[in-house]
Short mmCIF file of C-alpha atoms and ligand atoms in Angstrom, two decimals:
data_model
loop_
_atom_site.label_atom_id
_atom_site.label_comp_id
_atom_site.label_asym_id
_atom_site.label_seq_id
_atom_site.Cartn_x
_atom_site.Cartn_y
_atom_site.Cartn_z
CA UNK A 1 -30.03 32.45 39.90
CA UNK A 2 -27.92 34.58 37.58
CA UNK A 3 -25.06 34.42 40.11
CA UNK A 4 -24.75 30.24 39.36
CA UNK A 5 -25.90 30.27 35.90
CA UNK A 6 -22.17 32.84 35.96
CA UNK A 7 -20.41 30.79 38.00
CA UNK A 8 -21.17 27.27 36.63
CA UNK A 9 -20.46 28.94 32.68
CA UNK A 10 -16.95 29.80 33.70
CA UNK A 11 -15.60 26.73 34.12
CA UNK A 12 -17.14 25.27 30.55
CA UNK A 13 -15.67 28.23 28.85
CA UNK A 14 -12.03 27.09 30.67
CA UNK A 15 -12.62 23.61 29.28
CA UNK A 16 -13.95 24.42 25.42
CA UNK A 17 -10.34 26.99 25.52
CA UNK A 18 -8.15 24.05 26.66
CA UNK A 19 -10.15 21.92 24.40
CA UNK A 20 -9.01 24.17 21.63
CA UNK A 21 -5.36 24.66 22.63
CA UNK A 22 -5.16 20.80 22.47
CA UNK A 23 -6.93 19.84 19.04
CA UNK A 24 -4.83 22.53 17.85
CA UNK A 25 -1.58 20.81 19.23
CA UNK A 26 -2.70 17.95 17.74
CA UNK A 27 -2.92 18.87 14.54
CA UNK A 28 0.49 20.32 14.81
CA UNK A 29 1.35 16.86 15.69
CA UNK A 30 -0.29 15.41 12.60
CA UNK A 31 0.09 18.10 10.38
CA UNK A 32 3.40 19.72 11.08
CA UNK A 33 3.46 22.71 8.64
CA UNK A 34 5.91 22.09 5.15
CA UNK A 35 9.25 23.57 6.41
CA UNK A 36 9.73 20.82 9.30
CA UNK A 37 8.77 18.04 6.76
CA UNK A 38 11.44 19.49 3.99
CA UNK A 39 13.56 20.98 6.82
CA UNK A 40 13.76 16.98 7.70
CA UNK A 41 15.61 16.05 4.25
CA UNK A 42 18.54 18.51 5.51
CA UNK A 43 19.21 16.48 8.31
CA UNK A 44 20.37 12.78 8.75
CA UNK A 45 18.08 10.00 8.53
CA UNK A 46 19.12 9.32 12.29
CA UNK A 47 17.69 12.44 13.69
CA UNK A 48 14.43 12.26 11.53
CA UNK A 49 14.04 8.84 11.25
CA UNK A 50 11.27 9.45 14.21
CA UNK A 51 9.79 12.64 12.42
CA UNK A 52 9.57 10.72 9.01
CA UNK A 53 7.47 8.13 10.82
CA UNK A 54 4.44 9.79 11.24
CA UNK A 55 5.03 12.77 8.43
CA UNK A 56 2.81 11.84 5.48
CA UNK A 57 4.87 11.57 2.63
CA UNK A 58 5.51 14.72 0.60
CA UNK A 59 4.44 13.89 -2.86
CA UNK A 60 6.64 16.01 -5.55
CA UNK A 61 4.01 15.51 -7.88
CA UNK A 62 -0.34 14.16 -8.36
CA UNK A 63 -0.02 11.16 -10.45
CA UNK A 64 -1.48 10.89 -13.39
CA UNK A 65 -4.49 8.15 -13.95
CA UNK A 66 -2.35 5.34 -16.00
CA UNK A 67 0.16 6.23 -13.41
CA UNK A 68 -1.65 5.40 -10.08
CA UNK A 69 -2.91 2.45 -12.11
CA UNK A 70 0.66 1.21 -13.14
CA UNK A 71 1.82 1.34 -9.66
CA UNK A 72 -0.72 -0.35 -8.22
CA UNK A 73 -0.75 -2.91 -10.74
CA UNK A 74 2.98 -3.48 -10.35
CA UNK A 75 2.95 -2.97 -6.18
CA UNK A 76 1.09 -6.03 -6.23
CA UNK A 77 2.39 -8.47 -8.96
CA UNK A 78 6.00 -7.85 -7.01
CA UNK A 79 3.78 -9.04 -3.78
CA UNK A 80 2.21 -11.43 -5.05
CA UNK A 81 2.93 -14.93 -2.92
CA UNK A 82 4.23 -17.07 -5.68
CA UNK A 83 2.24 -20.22 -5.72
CA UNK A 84 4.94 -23.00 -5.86
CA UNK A 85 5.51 -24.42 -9.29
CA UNK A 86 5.45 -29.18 -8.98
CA UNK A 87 8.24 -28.51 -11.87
CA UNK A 88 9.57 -25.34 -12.46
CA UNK A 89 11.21 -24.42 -15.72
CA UNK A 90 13.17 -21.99 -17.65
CA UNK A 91 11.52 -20.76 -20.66
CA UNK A 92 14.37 -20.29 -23.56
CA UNK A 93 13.08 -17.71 -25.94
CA UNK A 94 15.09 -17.51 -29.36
CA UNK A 95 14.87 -14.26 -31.17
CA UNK A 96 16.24 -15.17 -34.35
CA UNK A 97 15.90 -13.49 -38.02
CA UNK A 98 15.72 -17.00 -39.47
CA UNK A 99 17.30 -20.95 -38.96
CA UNK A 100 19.30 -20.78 -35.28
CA UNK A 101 22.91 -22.54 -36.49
CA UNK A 102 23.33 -23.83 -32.80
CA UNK A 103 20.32 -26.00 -32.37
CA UNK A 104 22.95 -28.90 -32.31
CA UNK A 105 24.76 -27.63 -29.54
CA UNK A 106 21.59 -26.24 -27.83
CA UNK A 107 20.56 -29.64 -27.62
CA UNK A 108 23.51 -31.07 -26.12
CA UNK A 109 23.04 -28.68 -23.20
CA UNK A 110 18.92 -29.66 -22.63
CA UNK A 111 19.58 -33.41 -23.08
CA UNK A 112 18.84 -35.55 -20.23
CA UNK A 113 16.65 -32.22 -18.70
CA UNK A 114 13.18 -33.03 -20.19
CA UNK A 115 10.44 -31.62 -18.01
CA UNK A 116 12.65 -28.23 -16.35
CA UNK A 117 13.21 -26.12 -19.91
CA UNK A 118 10.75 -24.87 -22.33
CA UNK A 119 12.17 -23.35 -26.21
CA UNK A 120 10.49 -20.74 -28.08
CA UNK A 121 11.57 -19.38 -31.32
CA UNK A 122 10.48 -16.19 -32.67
CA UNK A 123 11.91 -16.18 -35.87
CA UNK A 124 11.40 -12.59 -37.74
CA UNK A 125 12.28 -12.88 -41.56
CA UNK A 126 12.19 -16.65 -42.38
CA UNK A 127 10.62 -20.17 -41.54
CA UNK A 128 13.50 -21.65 -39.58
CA UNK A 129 14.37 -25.42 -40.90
CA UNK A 130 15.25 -27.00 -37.32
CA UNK A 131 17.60 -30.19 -37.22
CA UNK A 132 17.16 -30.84 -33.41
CA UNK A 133 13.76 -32.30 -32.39
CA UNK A 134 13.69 -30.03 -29.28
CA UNK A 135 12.99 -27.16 -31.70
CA UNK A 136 10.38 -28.87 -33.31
CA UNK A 137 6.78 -27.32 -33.09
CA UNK A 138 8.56 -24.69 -30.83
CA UNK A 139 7.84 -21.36 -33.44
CA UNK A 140 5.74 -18.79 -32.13
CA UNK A 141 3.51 -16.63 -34.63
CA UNK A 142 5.71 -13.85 -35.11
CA UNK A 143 6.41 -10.68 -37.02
CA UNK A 144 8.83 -9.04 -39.02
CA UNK A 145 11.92 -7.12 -36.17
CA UNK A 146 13.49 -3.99 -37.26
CA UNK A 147 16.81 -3.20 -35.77
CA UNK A 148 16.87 -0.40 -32.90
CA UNK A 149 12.85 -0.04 -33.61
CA UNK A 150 9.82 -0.90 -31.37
CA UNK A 151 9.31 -4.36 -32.96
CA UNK A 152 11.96 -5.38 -31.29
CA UNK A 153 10.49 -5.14 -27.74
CA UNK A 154 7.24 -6.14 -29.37
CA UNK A 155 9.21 -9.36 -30.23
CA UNK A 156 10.48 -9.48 -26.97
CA UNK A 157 6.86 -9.41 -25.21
CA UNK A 158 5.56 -12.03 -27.75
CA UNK A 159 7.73 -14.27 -26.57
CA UNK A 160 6.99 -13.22 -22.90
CA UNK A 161 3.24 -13.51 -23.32
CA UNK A 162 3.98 -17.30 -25.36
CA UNK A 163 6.05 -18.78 -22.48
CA UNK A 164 4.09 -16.68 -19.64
CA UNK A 165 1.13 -19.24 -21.08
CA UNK A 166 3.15 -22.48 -19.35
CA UNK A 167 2.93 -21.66 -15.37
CA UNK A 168 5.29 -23.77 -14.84
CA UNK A 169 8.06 -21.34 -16.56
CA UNK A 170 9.37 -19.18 -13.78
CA UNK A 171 12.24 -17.65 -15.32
CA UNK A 172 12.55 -15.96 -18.95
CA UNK A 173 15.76 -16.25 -20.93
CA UNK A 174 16.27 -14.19 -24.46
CA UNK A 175 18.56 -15.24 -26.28
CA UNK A 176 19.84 -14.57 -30.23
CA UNK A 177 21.22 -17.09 -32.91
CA UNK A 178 24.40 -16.10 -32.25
CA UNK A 179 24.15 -17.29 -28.41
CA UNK A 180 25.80 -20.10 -27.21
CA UNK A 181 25.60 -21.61 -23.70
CA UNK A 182 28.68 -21.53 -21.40
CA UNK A 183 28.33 -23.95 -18.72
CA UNK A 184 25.76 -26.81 -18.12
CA UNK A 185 22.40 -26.96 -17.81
CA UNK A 186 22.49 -28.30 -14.08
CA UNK A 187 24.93 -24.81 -13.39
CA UNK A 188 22.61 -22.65 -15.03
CA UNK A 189 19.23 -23.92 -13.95
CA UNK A 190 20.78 -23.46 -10.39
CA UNK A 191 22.16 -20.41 -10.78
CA UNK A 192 18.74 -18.68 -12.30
CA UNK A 193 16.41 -20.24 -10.10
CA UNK A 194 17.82 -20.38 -6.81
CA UNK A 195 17.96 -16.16 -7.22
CA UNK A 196 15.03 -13.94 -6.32
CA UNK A 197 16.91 -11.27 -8.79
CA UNK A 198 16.15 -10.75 -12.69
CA UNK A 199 19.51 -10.70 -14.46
CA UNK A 200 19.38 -7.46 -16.61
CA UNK A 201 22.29 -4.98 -17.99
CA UNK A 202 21.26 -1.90 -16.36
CA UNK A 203 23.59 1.50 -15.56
CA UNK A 204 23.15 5.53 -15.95
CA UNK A 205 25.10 5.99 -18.97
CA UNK A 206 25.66 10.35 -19.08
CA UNK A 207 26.72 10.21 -22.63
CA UNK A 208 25.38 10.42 -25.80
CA UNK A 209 24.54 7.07 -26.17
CA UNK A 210 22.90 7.06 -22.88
CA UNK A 211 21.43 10.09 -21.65
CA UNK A 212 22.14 11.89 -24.65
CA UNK A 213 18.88 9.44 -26.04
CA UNK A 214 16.55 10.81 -23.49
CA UNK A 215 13.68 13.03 -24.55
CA UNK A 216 11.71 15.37 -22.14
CA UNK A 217 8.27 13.98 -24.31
CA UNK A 218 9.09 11.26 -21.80
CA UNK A 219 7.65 13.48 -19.07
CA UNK A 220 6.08 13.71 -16.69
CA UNK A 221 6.28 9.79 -15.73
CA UNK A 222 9.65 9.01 -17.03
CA UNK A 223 12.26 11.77 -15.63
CA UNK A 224 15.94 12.12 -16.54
CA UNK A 225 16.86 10.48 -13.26
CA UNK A 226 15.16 7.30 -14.33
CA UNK A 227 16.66 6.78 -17.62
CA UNK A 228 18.61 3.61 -17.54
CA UNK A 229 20.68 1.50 -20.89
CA UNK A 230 21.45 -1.55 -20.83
CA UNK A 231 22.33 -5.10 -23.51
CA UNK A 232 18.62 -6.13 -24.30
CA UNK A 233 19.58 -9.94 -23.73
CA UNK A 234 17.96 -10.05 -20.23
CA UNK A 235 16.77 -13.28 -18.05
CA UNK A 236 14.39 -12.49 -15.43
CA UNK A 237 11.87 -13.80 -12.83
CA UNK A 238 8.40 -14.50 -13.91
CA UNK A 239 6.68 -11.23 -11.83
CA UNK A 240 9.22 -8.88 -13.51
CA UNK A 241 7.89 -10.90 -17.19
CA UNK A 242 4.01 -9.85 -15.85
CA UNK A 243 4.86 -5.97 -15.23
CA UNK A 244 5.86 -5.71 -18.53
CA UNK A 245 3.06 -7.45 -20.05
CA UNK A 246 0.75 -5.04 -17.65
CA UNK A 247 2.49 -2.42 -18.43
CA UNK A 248 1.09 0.38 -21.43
CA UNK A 249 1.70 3.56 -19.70
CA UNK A 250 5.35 3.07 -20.37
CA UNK A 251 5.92 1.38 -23.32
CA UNK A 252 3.95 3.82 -25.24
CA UNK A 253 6.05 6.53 -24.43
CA UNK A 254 9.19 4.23 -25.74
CA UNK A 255 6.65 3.52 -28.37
CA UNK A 256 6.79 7.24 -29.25
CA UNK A 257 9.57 9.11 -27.91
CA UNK A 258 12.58 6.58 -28.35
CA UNK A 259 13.39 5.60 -32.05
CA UNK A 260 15.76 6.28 -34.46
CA UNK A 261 16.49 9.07 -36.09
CA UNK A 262 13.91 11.06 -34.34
CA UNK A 263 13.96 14.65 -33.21
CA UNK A 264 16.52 15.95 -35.79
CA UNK A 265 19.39 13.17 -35.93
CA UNK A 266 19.03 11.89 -32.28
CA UNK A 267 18.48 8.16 -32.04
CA UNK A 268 16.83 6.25 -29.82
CA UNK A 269 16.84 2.23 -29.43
CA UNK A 270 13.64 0.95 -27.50
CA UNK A 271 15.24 -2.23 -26.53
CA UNK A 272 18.30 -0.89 -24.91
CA UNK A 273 16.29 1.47 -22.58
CA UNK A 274 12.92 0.32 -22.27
CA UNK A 275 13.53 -2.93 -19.94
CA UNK A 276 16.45 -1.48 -17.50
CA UNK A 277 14.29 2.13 -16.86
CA UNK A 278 11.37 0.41 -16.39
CA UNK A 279 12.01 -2.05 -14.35
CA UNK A 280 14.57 -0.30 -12.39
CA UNK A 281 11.61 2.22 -11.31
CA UNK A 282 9.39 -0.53 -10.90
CA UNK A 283 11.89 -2.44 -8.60
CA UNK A 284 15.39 -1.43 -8.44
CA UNK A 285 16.60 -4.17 -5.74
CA UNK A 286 14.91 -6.68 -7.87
CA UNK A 287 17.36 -6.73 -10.19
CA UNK A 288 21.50 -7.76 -10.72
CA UNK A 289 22.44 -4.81 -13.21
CA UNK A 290 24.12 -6.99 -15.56
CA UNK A 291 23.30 -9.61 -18.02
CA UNK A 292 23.95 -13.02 -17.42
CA UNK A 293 24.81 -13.36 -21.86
CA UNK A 294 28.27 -12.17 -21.85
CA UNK A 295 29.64 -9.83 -25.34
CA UNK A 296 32.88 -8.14 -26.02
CA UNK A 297 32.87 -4.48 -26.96
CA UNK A 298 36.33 -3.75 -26.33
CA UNK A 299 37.09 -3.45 -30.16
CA UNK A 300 35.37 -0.33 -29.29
CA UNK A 301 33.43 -0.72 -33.17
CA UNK A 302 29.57 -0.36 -33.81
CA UNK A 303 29.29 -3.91 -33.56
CA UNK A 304 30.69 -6.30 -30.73
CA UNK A 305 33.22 -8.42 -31.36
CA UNK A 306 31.66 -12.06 -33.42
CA UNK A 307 34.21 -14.88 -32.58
CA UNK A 308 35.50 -17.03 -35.80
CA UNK A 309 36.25 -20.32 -35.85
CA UNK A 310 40.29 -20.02 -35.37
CA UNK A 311 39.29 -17.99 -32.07
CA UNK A 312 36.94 -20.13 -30.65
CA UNK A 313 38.70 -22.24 -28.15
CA UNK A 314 38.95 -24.27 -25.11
CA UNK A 315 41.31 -21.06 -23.51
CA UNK A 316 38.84 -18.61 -24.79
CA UNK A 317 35.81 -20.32 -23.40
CA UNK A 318 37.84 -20.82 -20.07
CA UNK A 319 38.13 -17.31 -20.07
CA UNK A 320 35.02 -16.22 -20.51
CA UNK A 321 33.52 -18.52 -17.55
CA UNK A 322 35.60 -17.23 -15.75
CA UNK A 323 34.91 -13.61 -15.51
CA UNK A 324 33.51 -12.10 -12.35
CA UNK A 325 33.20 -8.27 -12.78
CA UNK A 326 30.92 -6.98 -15.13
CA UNK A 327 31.99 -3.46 -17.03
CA UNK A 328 30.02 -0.33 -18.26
CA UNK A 329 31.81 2.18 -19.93
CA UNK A 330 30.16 5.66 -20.16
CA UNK A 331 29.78 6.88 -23.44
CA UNK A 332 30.91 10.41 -23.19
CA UNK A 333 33.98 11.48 -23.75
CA UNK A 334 35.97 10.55 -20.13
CA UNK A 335 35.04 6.87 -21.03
CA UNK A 336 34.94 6.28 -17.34
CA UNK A 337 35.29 2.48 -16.50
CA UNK A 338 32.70 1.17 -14.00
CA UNK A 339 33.53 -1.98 -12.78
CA UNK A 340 31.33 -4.13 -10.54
CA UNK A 341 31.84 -7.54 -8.97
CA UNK A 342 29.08 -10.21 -9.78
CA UNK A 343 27.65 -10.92 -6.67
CA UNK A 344 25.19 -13.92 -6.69
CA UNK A 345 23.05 -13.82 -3.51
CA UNK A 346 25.98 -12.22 -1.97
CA UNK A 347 28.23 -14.62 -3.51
CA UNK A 348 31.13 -13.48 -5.84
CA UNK A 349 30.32 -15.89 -8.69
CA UNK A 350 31.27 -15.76 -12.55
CA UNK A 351 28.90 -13.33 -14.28
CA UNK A 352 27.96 -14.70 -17.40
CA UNK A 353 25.98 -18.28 -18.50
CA UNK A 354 25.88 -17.61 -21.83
CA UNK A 355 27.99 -15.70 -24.78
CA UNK A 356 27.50 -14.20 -27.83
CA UNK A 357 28.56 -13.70 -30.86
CA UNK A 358 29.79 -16.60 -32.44
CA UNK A 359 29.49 -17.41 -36.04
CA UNK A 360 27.98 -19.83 -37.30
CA UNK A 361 30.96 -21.81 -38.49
CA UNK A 362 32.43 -22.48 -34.99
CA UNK A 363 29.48 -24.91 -34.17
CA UNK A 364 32.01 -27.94 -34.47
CA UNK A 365 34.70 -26.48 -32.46
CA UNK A 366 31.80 -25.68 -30.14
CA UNK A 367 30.55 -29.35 -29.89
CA UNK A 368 33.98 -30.28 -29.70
CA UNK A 369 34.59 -28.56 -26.66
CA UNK A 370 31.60 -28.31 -25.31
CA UNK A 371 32.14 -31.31 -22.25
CA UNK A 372 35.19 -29.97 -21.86
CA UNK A 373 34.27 -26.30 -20.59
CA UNK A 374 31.58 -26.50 -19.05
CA UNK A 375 32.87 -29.18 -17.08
CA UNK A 376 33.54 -26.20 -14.39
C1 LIG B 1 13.67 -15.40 -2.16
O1 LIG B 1 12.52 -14.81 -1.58
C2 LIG B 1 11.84 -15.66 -0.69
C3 LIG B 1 10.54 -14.96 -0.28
O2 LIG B 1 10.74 -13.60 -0.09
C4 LIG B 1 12.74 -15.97 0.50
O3 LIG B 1 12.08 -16.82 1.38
C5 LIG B 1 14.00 -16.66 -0.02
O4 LIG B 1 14.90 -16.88 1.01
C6 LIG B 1 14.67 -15.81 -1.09
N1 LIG B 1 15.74 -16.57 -1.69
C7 LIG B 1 16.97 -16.10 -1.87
C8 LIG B 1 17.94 -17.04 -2.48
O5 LIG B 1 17.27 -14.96 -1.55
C1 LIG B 2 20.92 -1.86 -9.30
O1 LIG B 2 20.97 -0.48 -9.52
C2 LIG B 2 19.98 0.24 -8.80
C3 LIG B 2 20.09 1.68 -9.23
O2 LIG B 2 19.66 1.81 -10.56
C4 LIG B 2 20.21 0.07 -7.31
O3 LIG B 2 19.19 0.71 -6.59
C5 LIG B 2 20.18 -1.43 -6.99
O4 LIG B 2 20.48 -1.63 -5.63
C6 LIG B 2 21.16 -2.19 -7.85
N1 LIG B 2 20.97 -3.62 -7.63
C7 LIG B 2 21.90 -4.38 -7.10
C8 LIG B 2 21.55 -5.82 -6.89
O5 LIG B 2 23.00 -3.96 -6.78
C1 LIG B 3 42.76 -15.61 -21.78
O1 LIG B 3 43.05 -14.72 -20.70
C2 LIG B 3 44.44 -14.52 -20.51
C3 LIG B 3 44.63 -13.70 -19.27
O2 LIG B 3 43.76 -12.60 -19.25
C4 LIG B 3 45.04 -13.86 -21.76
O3 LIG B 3 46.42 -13.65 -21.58
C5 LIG B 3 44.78 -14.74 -22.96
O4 LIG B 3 45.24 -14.11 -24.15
C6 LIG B 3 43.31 -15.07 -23.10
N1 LIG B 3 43.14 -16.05 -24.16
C7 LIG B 3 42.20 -15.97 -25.07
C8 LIG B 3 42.17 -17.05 -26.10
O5 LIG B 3 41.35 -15.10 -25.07
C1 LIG B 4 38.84 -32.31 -23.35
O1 LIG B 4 39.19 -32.99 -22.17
C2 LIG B 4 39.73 -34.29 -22.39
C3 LIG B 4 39.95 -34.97 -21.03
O2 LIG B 4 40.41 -34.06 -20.09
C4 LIG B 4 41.04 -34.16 -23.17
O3 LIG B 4 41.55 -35.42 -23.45
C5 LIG B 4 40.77 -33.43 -24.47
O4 LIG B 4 41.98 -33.18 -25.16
C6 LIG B 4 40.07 -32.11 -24.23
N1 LIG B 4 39.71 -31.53 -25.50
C7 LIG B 4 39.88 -30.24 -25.79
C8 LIG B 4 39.45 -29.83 -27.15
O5 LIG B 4 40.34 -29.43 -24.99
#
């Protein structure tokens, strides 16, 4: 009896030790320990690429609450299956201190387009008196805009969350007083909506006025890494207009941490970092890195260049269509020029569809001209 009862145990206690040996492999398998999974950043993407396949990812840090939130938020809006728009339209969205001195010319360019643009004017200091009927009834409830400040992105998101109203508006234009339009509307409607890609200035600037501008407060969800400038006169897609609107997390640490004269004598301008950092984190392939509204900085002044009316011609306009690489210059002291071609769904096309600055006394050269340039 206590012979078999031996006999018949021995084999169970063979089976519960291989049973161990191979859970134990198995969880090797599925949990490799640390070193392979950091071991695997060392070595090409080639020879992991199998290893990094079933590793879980490594996180470098626990998200905070608002965090998880924000990404989840965005991971979806940028998944989102866009219901088809019957007419879809450009929302133009004027940020203006007070009366916009193009509305003339502005209406040249949307006449004969009724039913695929939409205006909004968000005019800061003063009642504007329009003299084009398109601009009629077209004033959002605004507030007052302080240069370089928060109310200036504020500003910007009132006119988001104004045009965001109309579902049929599937891309988002800002634009100043001082903008004019450089080619017509059939070219630009075409070449904004037939894009997946938000058009905004966007580049890692290591200088002062880049970098330099960044403050650690920004941490722990905004790192140094992330910290992107760019022209605030952006035109992008309708889910990139939603993150921001979702977004809190963020914009309260611009909110906080990026003003002028803060920290001593540093400055900070919200609305040249706030839209390129966050929404290169939130989807860097999602958007072009420069801004379709072209401006000249090469007088190298605090101010770009504002064309007069003896400058403004038909060879100046030609040759501002006509540009295909956009620049960033680093502000530190090597200056380095980084030049990019403007690649339009793969396309090299001209970079910019509209210009700024123009004073306000060029408008009749402008409307002069007008059928003349953006004949191309
Ligand atoms: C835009 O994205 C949609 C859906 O992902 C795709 O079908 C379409 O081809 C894209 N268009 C361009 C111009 O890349
Ligand atoms: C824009 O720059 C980001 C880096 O900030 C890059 O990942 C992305 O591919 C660039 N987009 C295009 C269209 O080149
Ligand atoms: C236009 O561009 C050409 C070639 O770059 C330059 O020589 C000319 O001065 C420019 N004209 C104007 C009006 O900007
Ligand atoms: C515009 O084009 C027309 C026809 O080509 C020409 O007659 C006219 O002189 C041009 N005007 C300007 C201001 O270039």
């Amino acid at each position: 009896m206590s012979k078999r009862t031996k006999s018949s145990r021995r084999p169970l206690w063979v089976i519960v030790l291989i049973s161990l040996v191979c859970i134990s492999l198995i969880a090797v398998y599925v949990y490799p320990p640390k070193q392979y999974a950091s071991s695997c950043y060392l070595l090409s993407s080639k020879v992991c690429g199998h290893l990094e396949y079933w590793l879980p990812p490594v996180p470098t840090r626990i998200l905070t609450d608002d965090e998880l939130t924000a990404r989840v938020i965005t991971k979806d809006i940028l998944s989102m299956t866009k219901v088809p728009s019957k007419s879809p339209k450009i929302a133009f969205m004027f940020l203006t201190p007070g009366s916009l001195p193009f509305e003339k010319l502005w209406e040249k360019f949307f006449l004969g387009h009724e039913g695929r643009f939409s205006i909004y004017v968000h005019a800061s200091r003063e009642k504007p008196v329009h003299v084009s009927p398109l601009f009629i009834d077209r004033n959002i409830r605004s507030e007052k805009v302080s240069w370089g400040k928060i109310s200036m992105v504020d500003a910007e998101k009132r006119l988001l969350a104004n045009a965001l109203q109309d579902t049929n508006n599937q891309h988002f234009v800002l634009l100043s007083d001082s903008c004019v339009p450089l080619h017509n509307f059939d070219y630009v409607y075409n070449y904004l909506m037939e894009t997946n890609v938000s058009f905004v200035d966007c580049f890692a600037d290591p200088g002062p006025h880049g970098a330099g501008r960044y403050s650690e407060r920004m941490l722990p969800e905004i790192e140094k890494k992330d910290w992107r400038k760019g022209s605030q006169w952006f035109s992008i897609k309708r889910q990139h207009a939603l993150i921001l609107l979702a977004d809190s997390l963020y914009y309260t640490k611009f909110k906080l941490y990026c003003k002028p004269a803060m920290e001593g004598n540093k400055n900070c301008y919200a609305d040249e970092h706030y839209l390129p950092t966050v929404l290169s984190m939130a989807d860097p392939t999602g958007i072009a890195n420069w801004s379709v509204t072209h401006v000249d900085w090469s007088e190298g002044k605090w101010h770009p260049r504002s064309y007069r009316a003896k400058e403004v011609t038909f060879e100046l306009m030609k040759n501002i269509t006509s540009i295909e690489e956009s620049v960033h210059v680093t502000s530190d002291s090597k200056k380095i020029v980084m030049r990019k071609r403007c690649l339009w769904n793969g396309m090299q096309r001209p970079c910019y569809l509209f210009a700024r600055k123009f004073c306000p006394e060029v408008l009749e050269n402008l409307m002069n001209i007008f059928s003349n340039f953006t004949v191309f």
